[in-house]
Short mmCIF file of C-alpha atoms in Angstrom, two decimals:
data_model
loop_
_atom_site.label_atom_id
_atom_site.label_comp_id
_atom_site.label_asym_id
_atom_site.label_seq_id
_atom_site.Cartn_x
_atom_site.Cartn_y
_atom_site.Cartn_z
CA MET A 6 -42.29 -19.91 7.39
CA ALA A 7 -39.33 -19.88 9.68
CA SER A 8 -39.71 -22.14 12.69
CA VAL A 9 -38.83 -22.66 16.32
CA ASP A 10 -37.14 -25.92 17.25
CA GLY A 11 -39.57 -28.15 19.06
CA GLY A 12 -37.05 -30.29 20.91
CA PRO A 13 -35.13 -33.51 20.44
CA ALA A 14 -37.86 -35.23 18.41
CA GLY A 15 -37.06 -32.78 15.60
CA ARG A 16 -40.57 -31.37 15.14
CA GLN A 17 -40.63 -27.69 14.35
CA ILE A 18 -43.46 -25.18 14.63
CA ASP A 19 -43.75 -21.59 13.47
CA LEU A 20 -44.22 -19.10 16.33
CA ASN A 21 -45.85 -15.88 15.16
CA ALA A 22 -46.72 -12.60 16.83
CA ASP A 23 -49.04 -9.71 15.96
CA VAL A 24 -46.81 -6.61 15.96
CA GLY A 25 -46.45 -3.08 14.60
CA GLU A 26 -49.55 -1.92 16.44
CA SER A 27 -48.18 1.39 17.69
CA PHE A 28 -49.69 4.53 16.19
CA GLY A 29 -47.76 7.78 15.91
CA PRO A 30 -46.52 8.69 19.41
CA TRP A 31 -48.69 6.06 21.12
CA PRO A 32 -46.68 2.87 21.69
CA MET A 33 -48.25 -0.58 21.77
CA GLY A 34 -46.23 -3.60 22.83
CA ASP A 35 -42.45 -4.08 22.95
CA ASP A 36 -41.62 -5.13 19.40
CA GLU A 37 -37.88 -4.62 19.77
CA ARG A 38 -37.68 -7.32 22.43
CA LEU A 39 -40.50 -9.53 21.14
CA ILE A 40 -39.63 -9.95 17.46
CA PRO A 41 -36.27 -11.71 18.04
CA LEU A 42 -38.16 -14.36 20.05
CA VAL A 43 -40.54 -15.42 17.25
CA SER A 44 -40.11 -16.84 13.77
CA SER A 45 -42.74 -14.81 11.91
CA VAL A 46 -44.61 -11.56 12.44
CA ASN A 47 -47.97 -10.11 11.38
CA ILE A 48 -47.58 -6.36 10.88
CA ALA A 49 -50.58 -4.06 11.39
CA CYS A 50 -51.46 -2.26 8.16
CA GLY A 51 -52.75 1.10 9.45
CA ALA A 52 -56.47 0.32 9.62
CA HIS A 53 -56.92 -1.07 13.13
CA ALA A 54 -53.47 0.12 14.28
CA GLY A 55 -50.10 1.11 12.88
CA ASP A 56 -49.00 3.79 10.42
CA PRO A 57 -46.45 3.97 7.60
CA ALA A 58 -43.47 4.84 9.80
CA THR A 59 -44.37 2.07 12.26
CA ILE A 60 -44.70 -0.44 9.43
CA ALA A 61 -41.22 0.51 8.16
CA ARG A 62 -39.66 0.23 11.63
CA THR A 63 -41.31 -3.12 12.19
CA VAL A 64 -40.15 -4.46 8.84
CA ARG A 65 -36.58 -3.50 9.76
CA LEU A 66 -36.91 -5.24 13.13
CA ALA A 67 -38.19 -8.38 11.39
CA LEU A 68 -35.30 -8.32 8.92
CA ALA A 69 -32.79 -7.94 11.76
CA GLY A 70 -34.43 -10.76 13.73
CA GLY A 71 -34.78 -13.12 10.78
CA ALA A 72 -38.57 -13.30 11.12
CA ALA A 73 -40.84 -13.98 8.15
CA ILE A 74 -42.97 -10.92 7.41
CA GLY A 75 -46.74 -10.97 7.13
CA ALA A 76 -49.45 -8.34 6.73
CA HIS A 77 -52.14 -8.07 9.41
CA PRO A 78 -55.14 -6.23 7.90
CA GLY A 79 -58.31 -5.56 9.83
CA TYR A 80 -61.50 -3.59 9.78
CA PRO A 81 -60.80 0.18 9.41
CA ASP A 82 -61.54 0.86 13.07
CA LEU A 83 -58.76 2.62 14.96
CA ALA A 84 -61.08 3.57 17.85
CA GLY A 85 -62.09 -0.06 18.38
CA PHE A 86 -58.68 -1.57 17.59
CA GLY A 87 -60.35 -3.69 14.91
CA ARG A 88 -62.18 -5.76 17.50
CA ARG A 89 -65.67 -4.55 16.56
CA ASP A 90 -67.57 -6.29 13.79
CA LEU A 91 -68.31 -3.78 11.02
CA ASP A 92 -71.04 -4.28 8.44
CA MET A 93 -69.05 -3.36 5.31
CA ALA A 94 -70.07 -3.93 1.71
CA ALA A 95 -67.90 -6.58 0.07
CA GLU A 96 -66.62 -4.06 -2.50
CA ASP A 97 -65.56 -1.61 0.22
CA LEU A 98 -63.88 -4.28 2.32
CA GLU A 99 -62.01 -5.75 -0.66
CA ALA A 100 -60.66 -2.31 -1.60
CA SER A 101 -59.61 -1.66 1.99
CA LEU A 102 -57.79 -4.98 2.22
CA ILE A 103 -55.94 -4.41 -1.05
CA ALA A 104 -54.87 -0.95 0.17
CA GLN A 105 -53.77 -2.27 3.57
CA VAL A 106 -51.80 -5.27 2.37
CA GLY A 107 -50.48 -3.27 -0.57
CA ALA A 108 -49.01 -0.72 1.83
CA VAL A 109 -47.06 -3.40 3.68
CA LEU A 110 -45.91 -4.92 0.37
CA ALA A 111 -44.65 -1.53 -0.83
CA ILE A 112 -42.89 -0.60 2.41
CA ALA A 113 -41.32 -4.04 2.73
CA ARG A 114 -40.04 -3.82 -0.84
CA SER A 115 -38.50 -0.41 -0.11
CA GLU A 116 -36.62 -2.00 2.80
CA GLY A 117 -35.38 -4.92 0.68
CA ALA A 118 -37.80 -7.39 2.28
CA ALA A 119 -40.53 -9.69 1.00
CA VAL A 120 -43.98 -10.30 2.47
CA HIS A 121 -44.73 -13.97 3.00
CA HIS A 122 -48.26 -14.19 4.38
CA VAL A 123 -51.49 -12.43 5.33
CA LYS A 124 -53.37 -12.95 8.57
CA PRO A 125 -56.60 -10.97 9.15
CA HIS A 126 -56.95 -9.24 12.49
CA GLY A 127 -59.46 -9.30 15.31
CA ALA A 128 -63.15 -9.23 14.47
CA LEU A 129 -62.42 -9.70 10.77
CA TYR A 130 -60.47 -12.89 11.49
CA ASN A 131 -63.07 -14.30 13.84
CA ARG A 132 -66.05 -13.59 11.58
CA ALA A 133 -64.25 -14.94 8.51
CA ALA A 134 -63.80 -18.25 10.34
CA ARG A 135 -67.57 -18.87 10.05
CA ASP A 136 -68.84 -16.46 7.34
CA ALA A 137 -68.18 -17.97 3.91
CA GLY A 138 -69.09 -14.79 2.04
CA LEU A 139 -66.72 -12.64 4.07
CA ALA A 140 -64.00 -15.28 3.81
CA THR A 141 -64.36 -15.25 0.02
CA THR A 142 -64.02 -11.46 -0.05
CA ILE A 143 -60.77 -11.67 1.93
CA ALA A 144 -59.31 -14.50 -0.15
CA THR A 145 -60.28 -12.78 -3.41
CA ALA A 146 -58.60 -9.54 -2.37
CA ILE A 147 -55.36 -11.32 -1.44
CA ALA A 148 -55.31 -13.41 -4.61
CA ARG A 149 -55.88 -10.31 -6.77
CA LEU A 150 -52.98 -8.55 -5.06
CA ASP A 151 -50.47 -11.43 -4.99
CA ALA A 152 -51.47 -15.08 -5.44
CA GLY A 153 -48.16 -16.12 -3.90
CA LEU A 154 -49.14 -14.87 -0.45
CA VAL A 155 -50.01 -17.47 2.21
CA LEU A 156 -53.35 -17.03 4.00
CA VAL A 157 -53.41 -17.79 7.74
CA GLY A 158 -56.58 -18.71 9.66
CA LEU A 159 -58.21 -21.05 12.13
CA PRO A 160 -58.07 -24.77 11.24
CA GLY A 161 -61.22 -25.99 9.52
CA SER A 162 -62.45 -22.43 9.03
CA ALA A 163 -64.37 -20.89 6.16
CA LEU A 164 -61.38 -18.58 5.69
CA LEU A 165 -59.01 -21.42 4.85
CA GLU A 166 -61.61 -23.06 2.61
CA ALA A 167 -62.00 -19.79 0.69
CA GLY A 168 -58.24 -19.43 0.46
CA ARG A 169 -57.88 -22.86 -1.14
CA ALA A 170 -60.72 -22.09 -3.55
CA ALA A 171 -58.92 -18.88 -4.59
CA GLY A 172 -55.73 -20.84 -5.29
CA LEU A 173 -53.84 -19.59 -2.24
CA THR A 174 -51.57 -21.64 0.00
CA VAL A 175 -53.11 -21.70 3.49
CA ARG A 176 -51.72 -22.29 6.97
CA ALA A 177 -53.77 -23.26 10.02
CA GLU A 178 -53.11 -21.32 13.22
CA GLY A 179 -53.40 -22.12 16.90
CA PHE A 180 -53.20 -19.69 19.83
CA ALA A 181 -50.91 -20.03 22.80
CA ASP A 182 -52.21 -17.12 24.86
CA ARG A 183 -55.96 -17.41 24.24
CA ALA A 184 -58.43 -19.76 25.91
CA TYR A 185 -60.50 -22.04 23.68
CA GLU A 186 -64.16 -22.93 23.96
CA PRO A 187 -65.14 -26.65 23.72
CA GLU A 188 -66.35 -26.27 20.11
CA GLY A 189 -62.97 -24.87 19.03
CA SER A 190 -63.63 -21.12 18.93
CA LEU A 191 -61.59 -18.63 20.92
CA ARG A 192 -63.15 -17.39 24.14
CA ASP A 193 -64.50 -13.86 23.91
CA ARG A 194 -61.93 -11.40 25.26
CA ARG A 195 -64.60 -9.86 27.50
CA LEU A 196 -64.93 -13.09 29.48
CA ASP A 197 -62.84 -14.14 32.45
CA GLY A 198 -59.92 -16.37 31.59
CA ALA A 199 -59.86 -15.44 27.89
CA ILE A 200 -56.22 -14.31 28.02
CA LEU A 201 -53.65 -16.79 29.34
CA GLY A 202 -50.59 -15.81 31.35
CA PRO A 203 -47.03 -16.86 30.46
CA LYS A 204 -47.08 -20.27 32.20
CA ALA A 205 -50.50 -21.30 30.89
CA ALA A 206 -49.64 -20.04 27.40
CA ALA A 207 -46.41 -22.04 27.39
CA ASP A 208 -48.28 -25.18 28.47
CA GLN A 209 -50.84 -24.65 25.74
CA ALA A 210 -48.14 -24.07 23.09
CA VAL A 211 -46.56 -27.41 23.96
CA SER A 212 -49.95 -29.14 23.92
CA ILE A 213 -50.66 -27.75 20.45
CA ALA A 214 -47.21 -28.33 18.96
CA ARG A 215 -46.41 -31.72 20.47
CA ASP A 216 -49.72 -33.33 21.34
CA ARG A 217 -51.96 -31.57 18.81
CA PHE A 218 -54.65 -30.48 21.25
CA ALA A 219 -55.62 -27.27 23.03
CA ILE A 220 -56.92 -26.96 26.56
CA ALA A 221 -60.63 -26.08 26.73
CA GLY A 222 -61.94 -25.84 30.28
CA ALA A 223 -61.58 -29.24 31.89
CA GLY A 224 -61.17 -31.00 28.53
CA HIS A 225 -59.12 -31.02 25.36
CA ILE A 226 -59.93 -30.29 21.73
CA PRO A 227 -57.89 -31.48 18.74
CA VAL A 228 -55.92 -28.70 17.06
CA GLU A 229 -53.79 -29.48 13.99
CA VAL A 230 -51.85 -26.34 13.03
CA ASP A 231 -48.82 -25.06 11.15
CA THR A 232 -48.22 -21.97 13.27
CA ILE A 233 -48.87 -20.79 16.84
CA CYS A 234 -49.71 -17.17 17.67
CA LEU A 235 -49.02 -14.98 20.65
CA HIS A 236 -50.31 -11.42 20.81
CA GLY A 237 -47.83 -8.57 20.99
CA ASP A 238 -50.10 -5.93 22.54
CA GLY A 239 -50.34 -7.35 26.08
CA PRO A 240 -48.09 -6.36 29.01
CA ASP A 241 -46.83 -9.95 29.36
CA ALA A 242 -46.05 -10.51 25.66
CA VAL A 243 -42.28 -10.72 26.03
CA ALA A 244 -42.45 -12.89 29.16
CA THR A 245 -44.95 -15.12 27.37
CA ALA A 246 -42.67 -15.49 24.34
CA VAL A 247 -39.70 -16.38 26.56
CA ALA A 248 -41.77 -18.97 28.40
CA ILE A 249 -43.12 -20.49 25.17
CA ARG A 250 -39.68 -20.83 23.58
CA ALA A 251 -38.27 -22.47 26.70
CA ALA A 252 -41.21 -24.87 26.95
CA LEU A 253 -41.06 -25.86 23.29
CA ALA A 254 -37.33 -26.58 23.56
#
């Protein structure tokens, strides 16, 4: 992945953002301003958000900004923005994932771009961190489509274990703008304090990149990652990205 300079010590860390989540005339996020501030992007595939024209626009923005391109598949749940856990048969989910990631691969190719990685979205990502069967379904679908794709997930998760077993390269991910629970999971979005503002997110990004820990309540938890995420759908996404870049430098 591309990377953001982490300061005079020379350490670098990939900064990624979930983008391309507009749908038809309904905008989501400010991708034009956000994408130049990150080093890789995860583009919604049309299941939880996004559509073909939005995917194409987002690929072009990533090319112009020099960001590595990734696919961001989720449960087929536009109404719930992919944040509801669906009970899908493995065969149905695998087919959906191949269709979603395949769409981004095809559109990227038409724009002269390559897709580097896959990062599941929302409820699919969170459940795959602990559900070995679901994680295997995801990893199998990606490996069948393109074994050269990198699979992104939580450190120590079932998803990364399944990715390795399927022969995929994996990358562990931390979160700048999400609060952590003491056992290492992300705090439920419905709870107070789950989403961090620009200053807190910048502090957490530095803690993860430099000190290899995340802030969890009054304590710290070890977090060893290759990439740090910020979400592109929030109203403070651009301000958060600016603050993170400045803090890392």
